[in-house]
mmCIF file with all atom_site columns, C-alpha atoms and ligand atoms in Angstrom:
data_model
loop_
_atom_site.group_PDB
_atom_site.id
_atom_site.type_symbol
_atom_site.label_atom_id
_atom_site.label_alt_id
_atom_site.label_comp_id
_atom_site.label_asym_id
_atom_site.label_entity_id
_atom_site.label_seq_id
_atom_site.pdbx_PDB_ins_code
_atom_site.Cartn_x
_atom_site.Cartn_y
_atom_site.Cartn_z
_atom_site.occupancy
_atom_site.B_iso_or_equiv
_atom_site.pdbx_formal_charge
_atom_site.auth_seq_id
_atom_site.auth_comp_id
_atom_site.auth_asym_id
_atom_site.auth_atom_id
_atom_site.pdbx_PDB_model_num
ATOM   1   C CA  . UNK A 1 1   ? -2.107  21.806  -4.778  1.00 0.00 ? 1   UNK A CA  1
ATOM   2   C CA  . UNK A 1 2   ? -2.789  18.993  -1.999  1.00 0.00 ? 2   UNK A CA  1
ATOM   3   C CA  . UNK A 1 3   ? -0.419  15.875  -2.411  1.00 0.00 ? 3   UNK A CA  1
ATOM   4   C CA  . UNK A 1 4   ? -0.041  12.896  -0.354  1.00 0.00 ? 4   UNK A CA  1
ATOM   5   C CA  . UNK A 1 5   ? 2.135   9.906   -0.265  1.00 0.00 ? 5   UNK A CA  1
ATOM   6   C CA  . UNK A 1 6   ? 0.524   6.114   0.478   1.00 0.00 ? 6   UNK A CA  1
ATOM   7   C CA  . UNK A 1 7   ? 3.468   4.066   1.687   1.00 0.00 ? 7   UNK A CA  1
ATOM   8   C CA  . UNK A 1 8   ? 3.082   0.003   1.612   1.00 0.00 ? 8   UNK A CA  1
ATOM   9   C CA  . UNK A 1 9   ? 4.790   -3.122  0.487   1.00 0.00 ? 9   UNK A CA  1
ATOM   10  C CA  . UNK A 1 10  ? 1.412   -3.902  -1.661  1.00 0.00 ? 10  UNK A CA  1
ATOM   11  C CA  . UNK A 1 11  ? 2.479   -7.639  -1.631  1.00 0.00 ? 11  UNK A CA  1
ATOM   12  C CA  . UNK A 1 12  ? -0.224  -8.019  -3.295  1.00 0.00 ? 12  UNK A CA  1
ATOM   13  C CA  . UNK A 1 13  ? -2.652  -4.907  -3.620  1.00 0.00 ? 13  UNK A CA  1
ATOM   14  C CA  . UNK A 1 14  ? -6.185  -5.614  -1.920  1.00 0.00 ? 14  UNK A CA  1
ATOM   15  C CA  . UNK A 1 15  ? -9.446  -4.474  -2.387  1.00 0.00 ? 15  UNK A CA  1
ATOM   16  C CA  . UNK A 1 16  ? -8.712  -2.636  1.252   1.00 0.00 ? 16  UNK A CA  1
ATOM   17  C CA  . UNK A 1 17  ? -5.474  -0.920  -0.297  1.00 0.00 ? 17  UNK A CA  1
ATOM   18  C CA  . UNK A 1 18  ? -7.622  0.413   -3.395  1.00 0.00 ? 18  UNK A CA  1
ATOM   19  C CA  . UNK A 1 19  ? -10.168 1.213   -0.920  1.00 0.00 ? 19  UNK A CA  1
ATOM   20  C CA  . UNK A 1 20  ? -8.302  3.750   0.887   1.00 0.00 ? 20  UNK A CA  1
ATOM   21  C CA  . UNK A 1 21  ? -6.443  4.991   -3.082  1.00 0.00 ? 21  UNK A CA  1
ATOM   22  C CA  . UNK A 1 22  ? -9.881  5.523   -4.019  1.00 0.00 ? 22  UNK A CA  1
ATOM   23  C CA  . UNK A 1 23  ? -11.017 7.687   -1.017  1.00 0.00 ? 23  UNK A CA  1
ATOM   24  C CA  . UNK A 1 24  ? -7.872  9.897   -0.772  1.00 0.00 ? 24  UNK A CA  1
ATOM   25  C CA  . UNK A 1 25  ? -7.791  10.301  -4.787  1.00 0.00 ? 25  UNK A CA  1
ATOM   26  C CA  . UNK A 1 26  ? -10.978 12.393  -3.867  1.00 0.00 ? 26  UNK A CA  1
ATOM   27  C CA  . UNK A 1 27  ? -9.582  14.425  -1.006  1.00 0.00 ? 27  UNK A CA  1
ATOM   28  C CA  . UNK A 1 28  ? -6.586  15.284  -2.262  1.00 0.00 ? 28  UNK A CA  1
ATOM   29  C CA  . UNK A 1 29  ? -5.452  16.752  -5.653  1.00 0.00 ? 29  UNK A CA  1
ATOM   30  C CA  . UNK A 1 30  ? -2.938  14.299  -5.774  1.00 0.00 ? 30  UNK A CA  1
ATOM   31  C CA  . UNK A 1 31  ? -2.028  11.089  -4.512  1.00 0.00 ? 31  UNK A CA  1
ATOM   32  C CA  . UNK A 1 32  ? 1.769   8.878   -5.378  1.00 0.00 ? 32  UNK A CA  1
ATOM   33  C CA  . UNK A 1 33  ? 1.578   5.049   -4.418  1.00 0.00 ? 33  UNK A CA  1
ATOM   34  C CA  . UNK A 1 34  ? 4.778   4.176   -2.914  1.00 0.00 ? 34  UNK A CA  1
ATOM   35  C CA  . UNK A 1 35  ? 5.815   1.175   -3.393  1.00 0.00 ? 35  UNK A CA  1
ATOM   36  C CA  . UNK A 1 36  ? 8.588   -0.257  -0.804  1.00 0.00 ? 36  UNK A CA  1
ATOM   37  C CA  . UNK A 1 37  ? 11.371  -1.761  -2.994  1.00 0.00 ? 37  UNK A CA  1
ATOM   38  C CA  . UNK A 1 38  ? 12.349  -4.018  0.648   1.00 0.00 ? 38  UNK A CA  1
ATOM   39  C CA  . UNK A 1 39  ? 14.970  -6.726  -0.559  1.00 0.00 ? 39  UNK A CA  1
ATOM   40  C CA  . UNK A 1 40  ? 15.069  -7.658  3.453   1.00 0.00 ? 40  UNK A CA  1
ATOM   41  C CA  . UNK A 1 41  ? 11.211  -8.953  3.270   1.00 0.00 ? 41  UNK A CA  1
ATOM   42  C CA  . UNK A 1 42  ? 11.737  -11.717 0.602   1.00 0.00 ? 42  UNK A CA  1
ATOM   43  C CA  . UNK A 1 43  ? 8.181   -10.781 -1.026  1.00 0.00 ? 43  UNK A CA  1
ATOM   44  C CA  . UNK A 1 44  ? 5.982   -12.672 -2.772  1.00 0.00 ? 44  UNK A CA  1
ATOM   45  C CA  . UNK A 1 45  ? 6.418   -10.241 -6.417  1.00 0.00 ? 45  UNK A CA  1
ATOM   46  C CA  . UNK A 1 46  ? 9.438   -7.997  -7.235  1.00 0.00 ? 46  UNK A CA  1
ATOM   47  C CA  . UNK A 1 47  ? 9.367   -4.723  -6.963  1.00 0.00 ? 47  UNK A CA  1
ATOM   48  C CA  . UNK A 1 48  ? 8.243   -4.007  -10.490 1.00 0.00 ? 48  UNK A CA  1
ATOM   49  C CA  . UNK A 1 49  ? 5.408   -6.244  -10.496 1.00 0.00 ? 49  UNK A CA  1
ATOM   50  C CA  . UNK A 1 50  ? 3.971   -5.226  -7.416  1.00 0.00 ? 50  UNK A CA  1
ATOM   51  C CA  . UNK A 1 51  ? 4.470   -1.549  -8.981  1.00 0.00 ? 51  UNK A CA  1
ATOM   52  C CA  . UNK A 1 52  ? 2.470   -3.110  -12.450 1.00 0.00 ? 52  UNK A CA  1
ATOM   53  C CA  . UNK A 1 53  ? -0.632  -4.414  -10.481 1.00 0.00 ? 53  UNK A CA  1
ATOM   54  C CA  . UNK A 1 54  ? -0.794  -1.011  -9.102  1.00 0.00 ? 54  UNK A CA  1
ATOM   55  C CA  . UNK A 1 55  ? -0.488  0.198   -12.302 1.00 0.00 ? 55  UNK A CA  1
ATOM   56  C CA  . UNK A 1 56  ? -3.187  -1.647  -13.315 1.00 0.00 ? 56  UNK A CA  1
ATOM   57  C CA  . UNK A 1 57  ? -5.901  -1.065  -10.816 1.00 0.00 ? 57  UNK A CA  1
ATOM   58  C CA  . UNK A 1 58  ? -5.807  2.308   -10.626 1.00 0.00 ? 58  UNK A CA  1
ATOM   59  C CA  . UNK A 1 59  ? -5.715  2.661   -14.201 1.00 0.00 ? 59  UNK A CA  1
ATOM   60  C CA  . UNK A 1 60  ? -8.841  4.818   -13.890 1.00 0.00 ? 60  UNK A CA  1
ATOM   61  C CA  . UNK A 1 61  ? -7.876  7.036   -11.228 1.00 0.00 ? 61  UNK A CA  1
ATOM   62  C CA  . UNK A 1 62  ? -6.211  9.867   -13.356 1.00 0.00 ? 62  UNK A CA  1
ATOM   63  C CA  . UNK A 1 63  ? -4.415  11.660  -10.266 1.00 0.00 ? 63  UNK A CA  1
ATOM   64  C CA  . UNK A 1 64  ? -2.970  8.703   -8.626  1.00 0.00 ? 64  UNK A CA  1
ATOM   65  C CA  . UNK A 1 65  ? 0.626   8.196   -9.633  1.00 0.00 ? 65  UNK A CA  1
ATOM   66  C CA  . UNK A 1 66  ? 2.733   4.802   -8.493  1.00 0.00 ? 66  UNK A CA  1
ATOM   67  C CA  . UNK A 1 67  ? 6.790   5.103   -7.783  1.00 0.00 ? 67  UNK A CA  1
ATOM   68  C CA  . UNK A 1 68  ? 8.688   2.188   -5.937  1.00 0.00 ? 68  UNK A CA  1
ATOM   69  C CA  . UNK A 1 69  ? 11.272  3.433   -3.652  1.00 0.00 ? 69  UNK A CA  1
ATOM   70  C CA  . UNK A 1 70  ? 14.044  2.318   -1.758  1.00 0.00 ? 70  UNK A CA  1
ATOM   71  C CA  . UNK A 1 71  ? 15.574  3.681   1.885   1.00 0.00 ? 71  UNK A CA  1
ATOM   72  C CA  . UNK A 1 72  ? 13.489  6.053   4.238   1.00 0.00 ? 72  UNK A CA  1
ATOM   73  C CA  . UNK A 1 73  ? 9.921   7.588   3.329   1.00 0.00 ? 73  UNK A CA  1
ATOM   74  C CA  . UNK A 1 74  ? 10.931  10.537  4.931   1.00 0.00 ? 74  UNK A CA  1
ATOM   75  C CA  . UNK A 1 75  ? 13.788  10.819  2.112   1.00 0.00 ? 75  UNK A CA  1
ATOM   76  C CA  . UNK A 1 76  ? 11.126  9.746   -0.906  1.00 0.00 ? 76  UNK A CA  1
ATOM   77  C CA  . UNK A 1 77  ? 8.600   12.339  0.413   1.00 0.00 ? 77  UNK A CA  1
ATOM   78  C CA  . UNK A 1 78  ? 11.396  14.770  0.365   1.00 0.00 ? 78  UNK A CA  1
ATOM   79  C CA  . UNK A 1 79  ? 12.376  13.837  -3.091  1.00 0.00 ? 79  UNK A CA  1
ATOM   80  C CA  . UNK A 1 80  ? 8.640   13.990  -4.447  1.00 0.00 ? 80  UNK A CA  1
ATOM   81  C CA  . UNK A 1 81  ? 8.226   17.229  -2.032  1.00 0.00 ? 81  UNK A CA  1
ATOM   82  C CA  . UNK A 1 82  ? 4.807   16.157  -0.566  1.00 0.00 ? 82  UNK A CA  1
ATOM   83  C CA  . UNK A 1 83  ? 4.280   16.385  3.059   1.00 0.00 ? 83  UNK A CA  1
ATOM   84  C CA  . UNK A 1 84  ? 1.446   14.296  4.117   1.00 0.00 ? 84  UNK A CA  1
ATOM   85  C CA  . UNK A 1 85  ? 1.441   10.387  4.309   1.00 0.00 ? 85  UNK A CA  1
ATOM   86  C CA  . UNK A 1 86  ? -1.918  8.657   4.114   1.00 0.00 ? 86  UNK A CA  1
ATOM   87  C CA  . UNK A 1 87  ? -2.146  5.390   6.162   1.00 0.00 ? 87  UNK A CA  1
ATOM   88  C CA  . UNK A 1 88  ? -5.271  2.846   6.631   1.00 0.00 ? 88  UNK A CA  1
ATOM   89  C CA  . UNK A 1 89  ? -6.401  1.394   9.543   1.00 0.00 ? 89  UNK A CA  1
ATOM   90  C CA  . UNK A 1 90  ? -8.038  -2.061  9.995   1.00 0.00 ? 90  UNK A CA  1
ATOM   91  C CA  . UNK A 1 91  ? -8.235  -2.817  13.697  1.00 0.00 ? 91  UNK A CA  1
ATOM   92  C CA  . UNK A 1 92  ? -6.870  -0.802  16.861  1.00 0.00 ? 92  UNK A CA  1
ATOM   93  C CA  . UNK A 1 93  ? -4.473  -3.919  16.246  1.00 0.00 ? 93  UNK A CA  1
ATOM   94  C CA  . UNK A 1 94  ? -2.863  -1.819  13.981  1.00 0.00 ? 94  UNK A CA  1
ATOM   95  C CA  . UNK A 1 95  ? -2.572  1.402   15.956  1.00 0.00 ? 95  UNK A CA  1
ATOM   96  C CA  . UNK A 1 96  ? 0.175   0.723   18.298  1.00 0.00 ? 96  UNK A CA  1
ATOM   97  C CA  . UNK A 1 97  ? 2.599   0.417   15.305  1.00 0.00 ? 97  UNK A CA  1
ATOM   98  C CA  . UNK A 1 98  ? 1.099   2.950   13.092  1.00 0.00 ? 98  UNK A CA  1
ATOM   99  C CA  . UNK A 1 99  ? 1.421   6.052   16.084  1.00 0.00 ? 99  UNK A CA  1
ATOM   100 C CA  . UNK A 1 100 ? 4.817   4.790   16.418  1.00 0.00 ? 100 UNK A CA  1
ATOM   101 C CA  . UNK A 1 101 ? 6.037   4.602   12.544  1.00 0.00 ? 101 UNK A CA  1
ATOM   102 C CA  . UNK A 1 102 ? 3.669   8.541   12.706  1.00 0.00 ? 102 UNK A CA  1
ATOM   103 C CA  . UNK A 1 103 ? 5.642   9.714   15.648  1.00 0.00 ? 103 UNK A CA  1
ATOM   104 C CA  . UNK A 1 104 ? 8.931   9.060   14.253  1.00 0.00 ? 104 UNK A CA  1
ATOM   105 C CA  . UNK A 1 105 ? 8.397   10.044  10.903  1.00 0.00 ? 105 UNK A CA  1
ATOM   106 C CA  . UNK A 1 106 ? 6.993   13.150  12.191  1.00 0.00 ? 106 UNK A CA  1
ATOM   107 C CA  . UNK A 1 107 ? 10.488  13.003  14.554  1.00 0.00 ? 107 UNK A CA  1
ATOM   108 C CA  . UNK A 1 108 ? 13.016  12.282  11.743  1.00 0.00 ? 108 UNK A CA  1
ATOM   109 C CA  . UNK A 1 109 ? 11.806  15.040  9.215   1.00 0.00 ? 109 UNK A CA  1
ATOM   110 C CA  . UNK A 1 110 ? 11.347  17.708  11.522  1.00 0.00 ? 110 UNK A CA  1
ATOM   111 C CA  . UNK A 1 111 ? 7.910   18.321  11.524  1.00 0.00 ? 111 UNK A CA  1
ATOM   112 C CA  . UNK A 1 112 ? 7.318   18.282  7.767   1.00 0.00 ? 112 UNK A CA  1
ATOM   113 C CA  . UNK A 1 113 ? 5.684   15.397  7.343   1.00 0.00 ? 113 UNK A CA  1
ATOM   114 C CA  . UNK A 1 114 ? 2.293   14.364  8.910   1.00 0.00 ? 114 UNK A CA  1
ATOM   115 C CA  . UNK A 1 115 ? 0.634   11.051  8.782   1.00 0.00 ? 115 UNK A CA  1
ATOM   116 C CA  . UNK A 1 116 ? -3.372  11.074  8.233   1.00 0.00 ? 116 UNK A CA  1
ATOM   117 C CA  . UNK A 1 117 ? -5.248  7.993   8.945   1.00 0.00 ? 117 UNK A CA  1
ATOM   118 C CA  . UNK A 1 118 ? -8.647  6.477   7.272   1.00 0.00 ? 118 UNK A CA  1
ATOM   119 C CA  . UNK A 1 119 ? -10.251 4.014   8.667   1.00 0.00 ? 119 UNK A CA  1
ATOM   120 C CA  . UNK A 1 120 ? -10.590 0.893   6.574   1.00 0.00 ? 120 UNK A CA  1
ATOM   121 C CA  . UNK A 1 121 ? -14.233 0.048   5.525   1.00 0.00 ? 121 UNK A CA  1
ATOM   122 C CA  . UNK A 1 122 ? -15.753 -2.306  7.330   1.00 0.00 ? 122 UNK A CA  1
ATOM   123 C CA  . UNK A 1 123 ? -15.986 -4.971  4.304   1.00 0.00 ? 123 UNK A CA  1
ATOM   124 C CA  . UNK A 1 124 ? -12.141 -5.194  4.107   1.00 0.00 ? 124 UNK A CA  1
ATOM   125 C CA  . UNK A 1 125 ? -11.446 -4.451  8.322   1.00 0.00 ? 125 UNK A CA  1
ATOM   126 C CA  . UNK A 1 126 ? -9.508  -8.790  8.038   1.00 0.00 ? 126 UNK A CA  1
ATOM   127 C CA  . UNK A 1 127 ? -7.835  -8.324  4.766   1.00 0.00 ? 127 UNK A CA  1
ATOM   128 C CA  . UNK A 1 128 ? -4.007  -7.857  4.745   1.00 0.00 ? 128 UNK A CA  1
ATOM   129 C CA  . UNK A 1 129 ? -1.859  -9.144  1.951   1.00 0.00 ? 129 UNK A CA  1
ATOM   130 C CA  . UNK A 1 130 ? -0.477  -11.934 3.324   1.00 0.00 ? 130 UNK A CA  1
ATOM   131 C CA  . UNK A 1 131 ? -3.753  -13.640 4.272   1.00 0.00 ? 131 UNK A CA  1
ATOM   132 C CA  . UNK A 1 132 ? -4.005  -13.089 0.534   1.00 0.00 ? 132 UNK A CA  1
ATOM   133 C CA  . UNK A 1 133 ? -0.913  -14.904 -0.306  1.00 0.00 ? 133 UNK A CA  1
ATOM   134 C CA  . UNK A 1 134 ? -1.801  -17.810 2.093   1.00 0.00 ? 134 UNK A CA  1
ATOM   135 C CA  . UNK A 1 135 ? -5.111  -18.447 0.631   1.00 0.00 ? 135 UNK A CA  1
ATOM   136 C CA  . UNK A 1 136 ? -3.617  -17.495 -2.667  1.00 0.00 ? 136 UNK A CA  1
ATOM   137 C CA  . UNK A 1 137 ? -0.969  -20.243 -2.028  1.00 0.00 ? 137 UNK A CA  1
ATOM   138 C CA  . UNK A 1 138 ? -3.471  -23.334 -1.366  1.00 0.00 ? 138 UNK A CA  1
ATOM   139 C CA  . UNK A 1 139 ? -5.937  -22.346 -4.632  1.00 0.00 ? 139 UNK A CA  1
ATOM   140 C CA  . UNK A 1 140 ? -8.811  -20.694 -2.640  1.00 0.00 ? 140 UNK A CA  1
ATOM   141 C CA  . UNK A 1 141 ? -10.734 -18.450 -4.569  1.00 0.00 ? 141 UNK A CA  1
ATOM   142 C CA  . UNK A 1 142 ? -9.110  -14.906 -4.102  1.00 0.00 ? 142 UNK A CA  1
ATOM   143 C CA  . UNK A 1 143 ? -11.332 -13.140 -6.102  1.00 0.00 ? 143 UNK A CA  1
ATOM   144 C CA  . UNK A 1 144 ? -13.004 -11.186 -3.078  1.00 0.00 ? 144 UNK A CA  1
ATOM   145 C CA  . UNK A 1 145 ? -10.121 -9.900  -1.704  1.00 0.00 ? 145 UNK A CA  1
ATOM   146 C CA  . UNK A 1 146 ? -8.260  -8.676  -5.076  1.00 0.00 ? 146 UNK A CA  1
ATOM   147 C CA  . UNK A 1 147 ? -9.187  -7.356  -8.245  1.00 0.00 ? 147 UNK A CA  1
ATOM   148 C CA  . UNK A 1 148 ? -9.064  -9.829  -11.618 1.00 0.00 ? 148 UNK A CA  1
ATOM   149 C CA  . UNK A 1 149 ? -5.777  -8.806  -13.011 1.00 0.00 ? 149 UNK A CA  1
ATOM   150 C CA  . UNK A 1 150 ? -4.254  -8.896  -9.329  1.00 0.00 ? 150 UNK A CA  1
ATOM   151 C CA  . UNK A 1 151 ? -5.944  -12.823 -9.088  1.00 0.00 ? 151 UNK A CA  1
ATOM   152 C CA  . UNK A 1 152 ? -4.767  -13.927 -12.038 1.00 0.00 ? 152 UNK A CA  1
ATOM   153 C CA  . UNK A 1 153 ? -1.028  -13.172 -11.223 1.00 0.00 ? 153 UNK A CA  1
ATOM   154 C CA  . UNK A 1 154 ? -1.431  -14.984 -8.060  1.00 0.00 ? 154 UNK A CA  1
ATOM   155 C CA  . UNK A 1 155 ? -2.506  -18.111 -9.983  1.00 0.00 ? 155 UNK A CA  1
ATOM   156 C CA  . UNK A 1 156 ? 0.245   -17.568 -12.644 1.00 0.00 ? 156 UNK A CA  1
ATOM   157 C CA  . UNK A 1 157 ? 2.743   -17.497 -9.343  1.00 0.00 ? 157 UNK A CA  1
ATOM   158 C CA  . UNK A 1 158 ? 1.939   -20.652 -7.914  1.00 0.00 ? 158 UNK A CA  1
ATOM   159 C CA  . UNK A 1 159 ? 0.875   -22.292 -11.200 1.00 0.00 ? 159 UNK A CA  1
ATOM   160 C CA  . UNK A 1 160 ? -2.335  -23.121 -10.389 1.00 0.00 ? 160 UNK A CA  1
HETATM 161 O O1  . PNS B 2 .   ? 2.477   -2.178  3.757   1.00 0.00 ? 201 PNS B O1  1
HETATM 162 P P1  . PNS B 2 .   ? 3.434   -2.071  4.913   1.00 0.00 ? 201 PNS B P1  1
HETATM 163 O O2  . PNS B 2 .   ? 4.506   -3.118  4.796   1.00 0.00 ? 201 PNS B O2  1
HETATM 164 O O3  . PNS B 2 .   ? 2.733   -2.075  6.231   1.00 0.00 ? 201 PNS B O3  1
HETATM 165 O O4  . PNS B 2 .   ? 4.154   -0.622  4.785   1.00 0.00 ? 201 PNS B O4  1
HETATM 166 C C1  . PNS B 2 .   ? 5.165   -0.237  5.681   1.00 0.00 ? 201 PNS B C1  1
HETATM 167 C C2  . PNS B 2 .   ? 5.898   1.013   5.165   1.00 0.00 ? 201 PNS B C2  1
HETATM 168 C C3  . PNS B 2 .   ? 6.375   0.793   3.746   1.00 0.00 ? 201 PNS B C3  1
HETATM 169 C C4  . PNS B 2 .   ? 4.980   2.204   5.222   1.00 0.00 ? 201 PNS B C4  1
HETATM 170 C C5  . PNS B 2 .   ? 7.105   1.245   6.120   1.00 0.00 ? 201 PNS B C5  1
HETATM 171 O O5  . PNS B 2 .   ? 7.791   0.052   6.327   1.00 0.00 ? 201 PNS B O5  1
HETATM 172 C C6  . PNS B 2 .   ? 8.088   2.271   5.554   1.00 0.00 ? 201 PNS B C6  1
HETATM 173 O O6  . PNS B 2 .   ? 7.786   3.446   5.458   1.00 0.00 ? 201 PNS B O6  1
HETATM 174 N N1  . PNS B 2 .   ? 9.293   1.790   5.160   1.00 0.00 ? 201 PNS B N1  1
HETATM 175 C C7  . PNS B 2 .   ? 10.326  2.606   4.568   1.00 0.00 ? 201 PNS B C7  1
HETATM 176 C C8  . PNS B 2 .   ? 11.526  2.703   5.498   1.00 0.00 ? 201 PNS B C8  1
HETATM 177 C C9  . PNS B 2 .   ? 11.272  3.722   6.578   1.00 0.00 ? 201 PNS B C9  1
HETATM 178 O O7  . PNS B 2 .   ? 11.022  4.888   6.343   1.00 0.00 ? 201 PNS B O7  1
HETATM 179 N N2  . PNS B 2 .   ? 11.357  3.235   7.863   1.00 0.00 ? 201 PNS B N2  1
HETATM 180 C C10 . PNS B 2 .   ? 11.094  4.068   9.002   1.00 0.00 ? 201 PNS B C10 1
HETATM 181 C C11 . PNS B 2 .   ? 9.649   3.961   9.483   1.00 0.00 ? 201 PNS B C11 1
HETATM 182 S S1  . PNS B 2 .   ? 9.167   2.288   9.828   1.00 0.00 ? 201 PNS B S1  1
#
């Protein structure tokens, strides 16, 4: 059976984050949203929350699974025994970091683990999570950028 691992902070999920869920739910058998419990990043939602929305949106994706975890990825892909981490990519902005974080997780487990990147579609190639928080923050519509349920806890968060 093929699994894979999707690593973020999902502070909040995007339409570009469920983009790439949707797309490797159908090329693998199995896909487990991991969900960076980071105390050091002060986000926006805790852990669980974050872990909810996912919940939530991919409600109708029967083979995608979400777990938070704390410490390395290597050591949570060891734990869930799956080998491959799926990444997106936006802009060639991101690449520099991405072939690095690649390299050394590649490095650090040995070669187990491999990282395979998808390209973001073009509709969501500006979207990051924080832009969503900023716009989130001043009461601008959001409702491009994340799904409904995802919106509406941004508005309940800054009481708008
Ligand atoms: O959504 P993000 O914040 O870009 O995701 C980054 C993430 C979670 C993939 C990365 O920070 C990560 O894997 N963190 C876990 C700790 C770890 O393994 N660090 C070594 C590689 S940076």
């Amino acid at each position: 059976m093929s699994r894979a691992i999707y690593p973020g902070s999902f502070d909040p999920v995007t339409y570009g984050h469920l983009d790439i869920i949707r797309r490797s739910s159908a090329m693998f058998d199995e896909v487990i949203v991991g969900v960076l419990n980071n105390s050091a990043k002060n986000p926006l939602f805790r852990t669980e929350e974050r872990e909810q929305m996912l919940v939530e949106v991919t409600e109708e994706l029967a083979n995608v699974s979400v777990i938070s975890f704390d410490g390395l990825l290597v050591d949570f892909m060891r734990e869930q025994d799956v080998a491959v981490i799926i990444r997106g990519l936006r802009a060639v902005t991101d690449f520099e970091y991405e072939l690095q974080i690649a390299q050394s997780n590649r490095k650090v487990s040995r070669e187990t683990v491999d990282t395979v990147f998808l390209t973001t579609s073009i509709e969501y190639a500006y979207l990051s999570s924080s832009i969503v928080r900023e716009y989130a923050r001043y009461g601008t519509d959001v409702s491009d950028f994340v799904p409904p349920y995802v919106a509406q806890k941004l508005k309940e968060r800054f009481s708008l």
